[in-house]
Amino acid sequence: KKRLLRKRFSHYYSEDGAVDWRQLPEEILLQIFQYLPLLDRAFASQVCRGWNQTFHMPELWRCFEFELNQHASSYLKATHPDLIKQIIKRHSNHLQYVSFKVDSSTESAEAACDILSQLVNCSLKTLGLISTARPSFMELPKSHFISALTVVFVNSKSLSSLKIDDTPVDDPSLKVLVANNSDTLKLLKMSSCPHVSPAGILCVADQCHGLRELALNYHLLSDELLLALSSERHVHLEHLRIDVVSENPGQQFHSIKKSSWDAMVRHSPKFNLVMYFFLYEDEFGPFFRDEVPVTHLYFGSSVSKEVLGRVGLTCPRLVELVVCANGLRPLDEELIRIAERCRQLSAIGLGECEVSCSAFVEFVKMCGGRLTQLSIMEEVLVPDNKYGPDDIHWEVSKHLGRVWFPDMMPTW
Amino acid sequence: ITCDSVNMAPNSIHWFRKGLRLHDNPALQEAVRGADTVRCVYFLDPWFAGSSNLGVNRWRFLLQCLDDLDSNLRKLNSRLFVIRGQPANVFPRLFKEWKISRLTFEYDSEPFGKERDAAIKKLAMEAGVEVIVKISHTLYNLDKIIELNGGQPPLTYKRFQTLISRMDPPEMPVETLSNTIMGSCVTPVSEDHGDKYGVPSLEELGFDIEGLPSAVWPGGETEALTRIERHLERKAWVANFERPRMNANSLLASPTGLSPYLRFGCLSCHLFYFKLTDLYRKVKKTSTPPLSLYGQLLWREFFYTAATNNPRFDKMEGNPICVRIPWDKNPEALAKWAEAKTGFPWIDAIMTQLRQEGWIHHLARHAVACFLTRGDLWISWEEGHEGVFEELLLDADWSVNAGSWMWLSCSSFFQQFFHCYCPVGFGRRTDPNGDFIRRYLPILRGFPAKYIYDPWNAPDSVQAAAKCIIGVHYPKPMVNHAEASRLNIERMKQIYQQLSRYRGLGLLASVPSTHNGNGNGMAYSPGEQQSGTNTPGEFHFFFSLYLKLQTNKAYQLFYFLKCFKKG
C-alpha cells in the first residue's frame, strides 16, 4: 500500500520525505479503513477531525454485527454500549446488513430487542438473529420480542434475507413480514420456531414469490407448502433446509406426498434439499418410503441399517450423506447400493458404524474420483481376509486418486 | 564446574519429578556414574496438598510410587529424600549442605516444566553445580520432530507418524540401577531420615481417609513392571495386535492397564516400546511392526510434541491452535456434569467411576467430553480439563489431557464435528445389559436393560418396581439430547464456515482437511508448513493468519471483509 501511495500521491510528501497522512483523499482513506477491524478503525478516528469524518462515512456503516455478551455467561467480548448508542444515533439510517450475536443470557437477548426497536429509520436488507449458545431469544416474553421484530419488518420494506432461527416468532408477525417485504424476501431461515404453524409459513410461500432459500422444521412442511413454492409465479427455489427433530420418543410424523416433491423438482430442477434428522431409531417410519429429492442428508443420531437401505433406494439426487451412528451390524450392502443408485454422491461421513474393508473398497471403486469428501472414522473399517487396517488406505487412495486416511480419534 | 570437582568424585543429587523408577533412568545413571555420593530427592510442596486441586486418588498413587521408590532404593543401601518445599527455595541450601557438584534429572518437555528447570539450571550454575538432563519420558527428542517439520509441531497424527518414521528409532532402555552400577557410590543416610525425609502419609498431608476404599490402581514401579508382563502375556495369547473390540468389560479397570504408570513414569515408555516390538516379532515372525502397534505411546508423544512450545496449550484464548468457540458459562450445568447428576445414567456412571477410581476407558472419556462440550452442554473444554479431569484422572498429564480435550471438543487438530456420541445410544451399544450402570449407580439397579439408559422413558410401573422414581431418587435428564445436538451442530457449522469462508451446503467441507486434496497430492495446510506448495487459497490465508496472529484479529478481518463484500 505504501508503494502505491508513494507513486500516486508524491505531492503529499513533505521535504524530509515523510508522508503527510492528513492530506490523503477521503476515498483512499475509506478504502484503508474498510480493511481495518473496528477497534483499530475507532483508534484511527481519534487521530484528527478528517479521519474522524471518514470514520463516520455511511459506507463504513452498511454492515454491522452487534455482539451482545454478558461476562457471567460468555467468554467473548461485547460491542461497547457507547458504540451501540453512537450507531443508533448517527448511523441507523445507513445500516443495511445487520446481525445480532447473543449469548445464552436473557439480558443479551433483551439488549438485542432494545436495539431492534430503535431501528425505525432503517431500511434493512439483511437481518440475522443468532444465538451463539443456548437460544436466549426463547426466554424472552413473546410479545416483547415480536414488537421489536415488527419494528424492523414494518420499517424496512426491503428485507431480502432474514435469519430468525430459535426465536418466538409467530404467525401474525410473519403476516406483517409478508405485508411489507413480499417483493424483496429471498432468504428465510427459521428452524426451531415453535410458535409458527404450517399455515403461517404457507402464507409466506404464497406471497413471497422471490423466496429462494428456506429453512424450517419438518412440522411446518406440508404438501401445500411445496406446491406453493412450485407455483408458476414463484422463482426457482435454491435451497430448502428441513430439520426433523423428535420432541418425544415415539413421535408420529406426517408424510409428504411424492407428487409434491415431484412438483418441486419440476419447478426447480437444481434445488438443494438439505435434511437433518434427530430422531429415535423407531421414528423413521414415514421417511424414505417414496422417492425424495434430498441432496444433503445428515443423521444426527443413530439410524438403522434398514433405513440406510431405504435411502439407497429413494434418494437418487443425494450429494452428501453423513451418518453419526448406526451400530454394530456392517453396512456393506447398504453402502454398495448407495454407490450404485446415488450417482451424484460426492461426500460421505461415517461415525460409529461398521463396514467391512472389502465392501468399503468396492464402494470407493464404484464412486471413484467423484468423492471429494470421505470422512470415515478409523474404527468403522473392519478388517477382513482381504484388507487389514494398515493397508486399507492405500487401496482407497488408489481408487480415489489422492492420498487418503481415515479419521482418527486419540487414544486418550 | 570448578577445577576441584573435575578431579574429585562428585556428590550428586538426582531430582525425581516424573520418571519415578529405577529401570531405564539414564539421568539417574549419570548421577551415580563415578560419584562419591548420590541422593535421590523428590519435592512435595505441602501447599498443593491442602487445596482440592489434586484429588485423593492421585495423591495416594503418588505416595505409593514414592514408597515403592524408597523401598527399591533401600535394596541398594540408599533411600529416597522427600523434601517439603519448592525446589527453587530449597536447592541452594542442599547444594551447600551436601556439597553437591552434580544435579541430574529427566527432561520435562512441558512449558511450565521447562521454565522451572531453566531457573534451577541458573541456580545450579551459580552454585558451581554441573547439570545433566536426559530425555526418557518421551520416546523421541521432541525438538527434533519439530525441527523436521519446519519449526512447527505437526497438527495431524498422520503427519506426526510420517515424521517419526523418518527418524531414528527410539533408544533402547538402559539397565536398571543395581549394586554393580552403583559401584562405590553411596548414600549417606542419617538416623532420623524417616522423620526428616520420609514419605508422608495421606493423613499427614491433610486428607481425610476414613472410609476411603482401597486403591484400584496401586502406584509404584514394582506394580508397573508386573503389569507390563501381564499386558504382554494377554497380547500374545490373543495373538493379534489389532485394536481390541470395545465391550462391556473394557469399561472396567484392568489389571493390565498401564496409563497411570506411564504418566508418573513408573513404567518407562522405552521399555514398553521395546517389549511390544520384541513380542510382535516373536509372534508374527516379521521384523517391522506397523506404527499402529504403538498407538497408545505415539498419541502421548503426539500431544507432548504439540504442547512443548505452547504455554497456552491448555487455554482457548491466546492459543494459536485453538478455535475460539462461543462456549456457554454455566456453573450449575458444569457442577451437574462433574458430580454425576446429569440424569443420563451412561454419563453419570462414567463420572462416578472417574471420581471413585481415577480411571475411565478412553471411549468413556470421549463420551463425557463430548457431552460437556459440543455434544450437549456447550460448556468450555477448559472447565472439563482444569477442574475435573486434572483433579480426578490418575493418568492425566497436562499435554495429553489438554490436547485430548481440544480434540474431542473439535477445537483443534482439524477434527470433523459431525460425529456426536449419544449419551443414551453409545452406552447402550457398548454395554447392552447395563451392568456398568448398575455397578456405579446402584440406585438404578432395578431398571431392566430396556430402560436403564433412558429411565425417564420408563413407565411409572417400571420406575415403581425399581424403587427409583425419576425426578425424585434420580434426576431427570438435564437436556433434551435431540434438541441440544441440533442446536450444537448448527453452532459448530456456523463457526467453521466462518473460519473457512465456506459457502456451500456440505457439512463435511466446512472443516479443513489435509487429506482431501484435488487429486494433486496433499493440499496445503497452514498447520503443516510444508515447503514448495501451491499458493494458499483464501481460507488457508486467513487460517494461517489466524494462527500466526494468535488473536482473533484475522477472525474480525473476516467479518469486515465479508460485510464489505456484501455491500
mmCIF file of N, CA and C in Angstrom, chain B residues 506-551:
data_model
loop_
_atom_site.group_PDB
_atom_site.id
_atom_site.type_symbol
_atom_site.label_atom_id
_atom_site.label_comp_id
_atom_site.label_asym_id
_atom_site.label_seq_id
_atom_site.Cartn_x
_atom_site.Cartn_y
_atom_site.Cartn_z
ATOM 1 N N GLY B 506 -22.498 -28.344 2.201
ATOM 2 C CA GLY B 506 -21.988 -29.575 2.788
ATOM 3 C C GLY B 506 -21.538 -29.363 4.217
ATOM 4 N N LEU B 507 -21.730 -30.400 5.015
ATOM 5 C CA LEU B 507 -21.304 -30.352 6.410
ATOM 6 C C LEU B 507 -19.820 -30.670 6.504
ATOM 7 N N LEU B 508 -19.390 -31.651 5.699
ATOM 8 C CA LEU B 508 -18.025 -32.141 5.811
ATOM 9 C C LEU B 508 -17.009 -31.137 5.313
ATOM 10 N N ALA B 509 -17.387 -30.355 4.292
ATOM 11 C CA ALA B 509 -16.408 -29.461 3.684
ATOM 12 C C ALA B 509 -16.073 -28.259 4.559
ATOM 13 N N SER B 510 -16.834 -28.032 5.620
ATOM 14 C CA SER B 510 -16.538 -26.886 6.485
ATOM 15 C C SER B 510 -15.222 -27.037 7.208
ATOM 16 N N VAL B 511 -14.852 -28.267 7.516
ATOM 17 C CA VAL B 511 -13.621 -28.481 8.280
ATOM 18 C C VAL B 511 -12.471 -28.685 7.319
ATOM 19 N N PRO B 512 -11.411 -27.896 7.450
ATOM 20 C CA PRO B 512 -10.286 -28.073 6.542
ATOM 21 C C PRO B 512 -9.658 -29.428 6.783
ATOM 22 N N SER B 513 -9.243 -30.063 5.699
ATOM 23 C CA SER B 513 -8.646 -31.370 5.875
ATOM 24 C C SER B 513 -7.356 -31.426 5.084
ATOM 25 N N THR B 514 -6.357 -32.055 5.635
ATOM 26 C CA THR B 514 -5.113 -32.165 4.896
ATOM 27 C C THR B 514 -5.145 -33.330 3.928
ATOM 28 N N HIS B 515 -6.143 -34.197 4.052
ATOM 29 C CA HIS B 515 -6.163 -35.357 3.168
ATOM 30 C C HIS B 515 -6.925 -35.083 1.887
ATOM 31 N N ASN B 516 -7.940 -34.223 2.012
ATOM 32 C CA ASN B 516 -8.811 -34.047 0.853
ATOM 33 C C ASN B 516 -8.260 -33.036 -0.116
ATOM 34 N N GLY B 517 -7.364 -33.458 -0.910
ATOM 35 C CA GLY B 517 -6.818 -32.594 -1.957
ATOM 36 C C GLY B 517 -7.673 -32.686 -3.187
ATOM 37 N N ASN B 518 -7.191 -32.197 -4.291
ATOM 38 C CA ASN B 518 -7.964 -32.294 -5.524
ATOM 39 C C ASN B 518 -7.327 -33.292 -6.460
ATOM 40 N N GLY B 519 -6.793 -34.324 -5.872
ATOM 41 C CA GLY B 519 -6.151 -35.325 -6.704
ATOM 42 C C GLY B 519 -4.709 -34.958 -7.004
ATOM 43 N N ASN B 520 -4.225 -33.858 -6.439
ATOM 44 C CA ASN B 520 -2.838 -33.486 -6.727
ATOM 45 C C ASN B 520 -1.964 -33.653 -5.505
ATOM 46 N N GLY B 521 -2.126 -34.742 -4.808
ATOM 47 C CA GLY B 521 -1.337 -34.952 -3.603
ATOM 48 C C GLY B 521 -1.906 -34.159 -2.444
ATOM 49 N N MET B 522 -1.144 -33.978 -1.409
ATOM 50 C CA MET B 522 -1.665 -33.321 -0.206
ATOM 51 C C MET B 522 -1.854 -31.834 -0.440
ATOM 52 N N ALA B 523 -3.026 -31.351 -0.077
ATOM 53 C CA ALA B 523 -3.286 -29.916 -0.179
ATOM 54 C C ALA B 523 -2.529 -29.193 0.915
ATOM 55 N N TYR B 524 -2.256 -27.936 0.691
ATOM 56 C CA TYR B 524 -1.527 -27.143 1.677
ATOM 57 C C TYR B 524 -2.353 -26.980 2.937
ATOM 58 N N SER B 525 -1.683 -27.090 4.040
ATOM 59 C CA SER B 525 -2.373 -26.821 5.302
ATOM 60 C C SER B 525 -1.468 -25.950 6.166
ATOM 61 N N PRO B 526 -1.985 -24.889 6.697
ATOM 62 C CA PRO B 526 -1.133 -23.963 7.450
ATOM 63 C C PRO B 526 -0.456 -24.625 8.630
ATOM 64 N N GLY B 527 -1.122 -25.586 9.217
ATOM 65 C CA GLY B 527 -0.524 -26.217 10.381
ATOM 66 C C GLY B 527 0.673 -27.072 10.035
ATOM 67 N N GLU B 528 0.774 -27.468 8.788
ATOM 68 C CA GLU B 528 1.817 -28.410 8.428
ATOM 69 C C GLU B 528 3.065 -27.718 7.900
ATOM 70 N N GLN B 529 2.927 -26.492 7.398
ATOM 71 C CA GLN B 529 4.088 -25.723 6.932
ATOM 72 C C GLN B 529 4.949 -26.491 5.949
ATOM 73 N N GLN B 530 4.321 -27.119 5.012
ATOM 74 C CA GLN B 530 5.129 -27.836 4.014
ATOM 75 C C GLN B 530 5.691 -26.848 3.015
ATOM 76 N N SER B 531 6.898 -27.113 2.553
ATOM 77 C CA SER B 531 7.513 -26.167 1.632
ATOM 78 C C SER B 531 7.120 -26.490 0.209
ATOM 79 N N GLY B 532 7.218 -25.499 -0.630
ATOM 80 C CA GLY B 532 7.012 -25.718 -2.059
ATOM 81 C C GLY B 532 5.607 -26.125 -2.427
ATOM 82 N N THR B 533 4.646 -25.543 -1.798
ATOM 83 C CA THR B 533 3.258 -25.895 -2.128
ATOM 84 C C THR B 533 2.629 -24.785 -2.953
ATOM 85 N N ASN B 534 1.405 -25.020 -3.368
ATOM 86 C CA ASN B 534 0.682 -24.012 -4.148
ATOM 87 C C ASN B 534 0.380 -22.787 -3.304
ATOM 88 N N THR B 535 0.048 -21.723 -3.989
ATOM 89 C CA THR B 535 -0.400 -20.526 -3.273
ATOM 90 C C THR B 535 -1.650 -20.893 -2.479
ATOM 91 N N PRO B 536 -1.641 -20.612 -1.220
ATOM 92 C CA PRO B 536 -2.825 -20.986 -0.441
ATOM 93 C C PRO B 536 -4.046 -20.184 -0.877
ATOM 94 N N GLY B 537 -5.174 -20.812 -0.854
ATOM 95 C CA GLY B 537 -6.428 -20.132 -1.166
ATOM 96 C C GLY B 537 -6.843 -19.247 -0.008
ATOM 97 N N GLU B 538 -7.932 -18.578 -0.174
ATOM 98 C CA GLU B 538 -8.365 -17.616 0.839
ATOM 99 C C GLU B 538 -8.515 -18.208 2.214
ATOM 100 N N PHE B 539 -9.122 -19.387 2.286
ATOM 101 C CA PHE B 539 -9.301 -19.997 3.605
ATOM 102 C C PHE B 539 -7.957 -20.159 4.290
ATOM 103 N N HIS B 540 -7.027 -20.723 3.539
ATOM 104 C CA HIS B 540 -5.737 -21.010 4.135
ATOM 105 C C HIS B 540 -5.039 -19.738 4.547
ATOM 106 N N PHE B 541 -5.221 -18.691 3.729
ATOM 107 C CA PHE B 541 -4.596 -17.420 4.067
ATOM 108 C C PHE B 541 -5.105 -16.925 5.414
ATOM 109 N N PHE B 542 -6.406 -16.949 5.563
ATOM 110 C CA PHE B 542 -6.954 -16.429 6.812
ATOM 111 C C PHE B 542 -6.681 -17.348 7.987
ATOM 112 N N PHE B 543 -6.738 -18.661 7.718
ATOM 113 C CA PHE B 543 -6.499 -19.582 8.818
ATOM 114 C C PHE B 543 -5.065 -19.470 9.296
ATOM 115 N N SER B 544 -4.144 -19.293 8.337
ATOM 116 C CA SER B 544 -2.754 -19.203 8.774
ATOM 117 C C SER B 544 -2.501 -17.864 9.436
ATOM 118 N N LEU B 545 -3.166 -16.838 8.945
ATOM 119 C CA LEU B 545 -3.059 -15.528 9.582
ATOM 120 C C LEU B 545 -3.579 -15.620 11.011
ATOM 121 N N TYR B 546 -4.702 -16.311 11.120
ATOM 122 C CA TYR B 546 -5.308 -16.530 12.432
ATOM 123 C C TYR B 546 -4.321 -17.227 13.357
ATOM 124 N N LEU B 547 -3.675 -18.241 12.809
ATOM 125 C CA LEU B 547 -2.733 -18.979 13.640
ATOM 126 C C LEU B 547 -1.559 -18.102 14.032
ATOM 127 N N LYS B 548 -1.051 -17.324 13.077
ATOM 128 C CA LYS B 548 0.141 -16.515 13.359
ATOM 129 C C LYS B 548 -0.153 -15.392 14.342
ATOM 130 N N LEU B 549 -1.267 -14.747 14.158
ATOM 131 C CA LEU B 549 -1.542 -13.587 14.984
ATOM 132 C C LEU B 549 -1.888 -13.962 16.417
ATOM 133 N N GLN B 550 -2.248 -15.194 16.625
ATOM 134 C CA GLN B 550 -2.574 -15.675 17.969
ATOM 135 C C GLN B 550 -3.661 -14.852 18.630
ATOM 136 N N THR B 551 -4.460 -14.204 17.816
ATOM 137 C CA THR B 551 -5.584 -13.457 18.372
ATOM 138 C C THR B 551 -6.733 -13.702 17.430
#
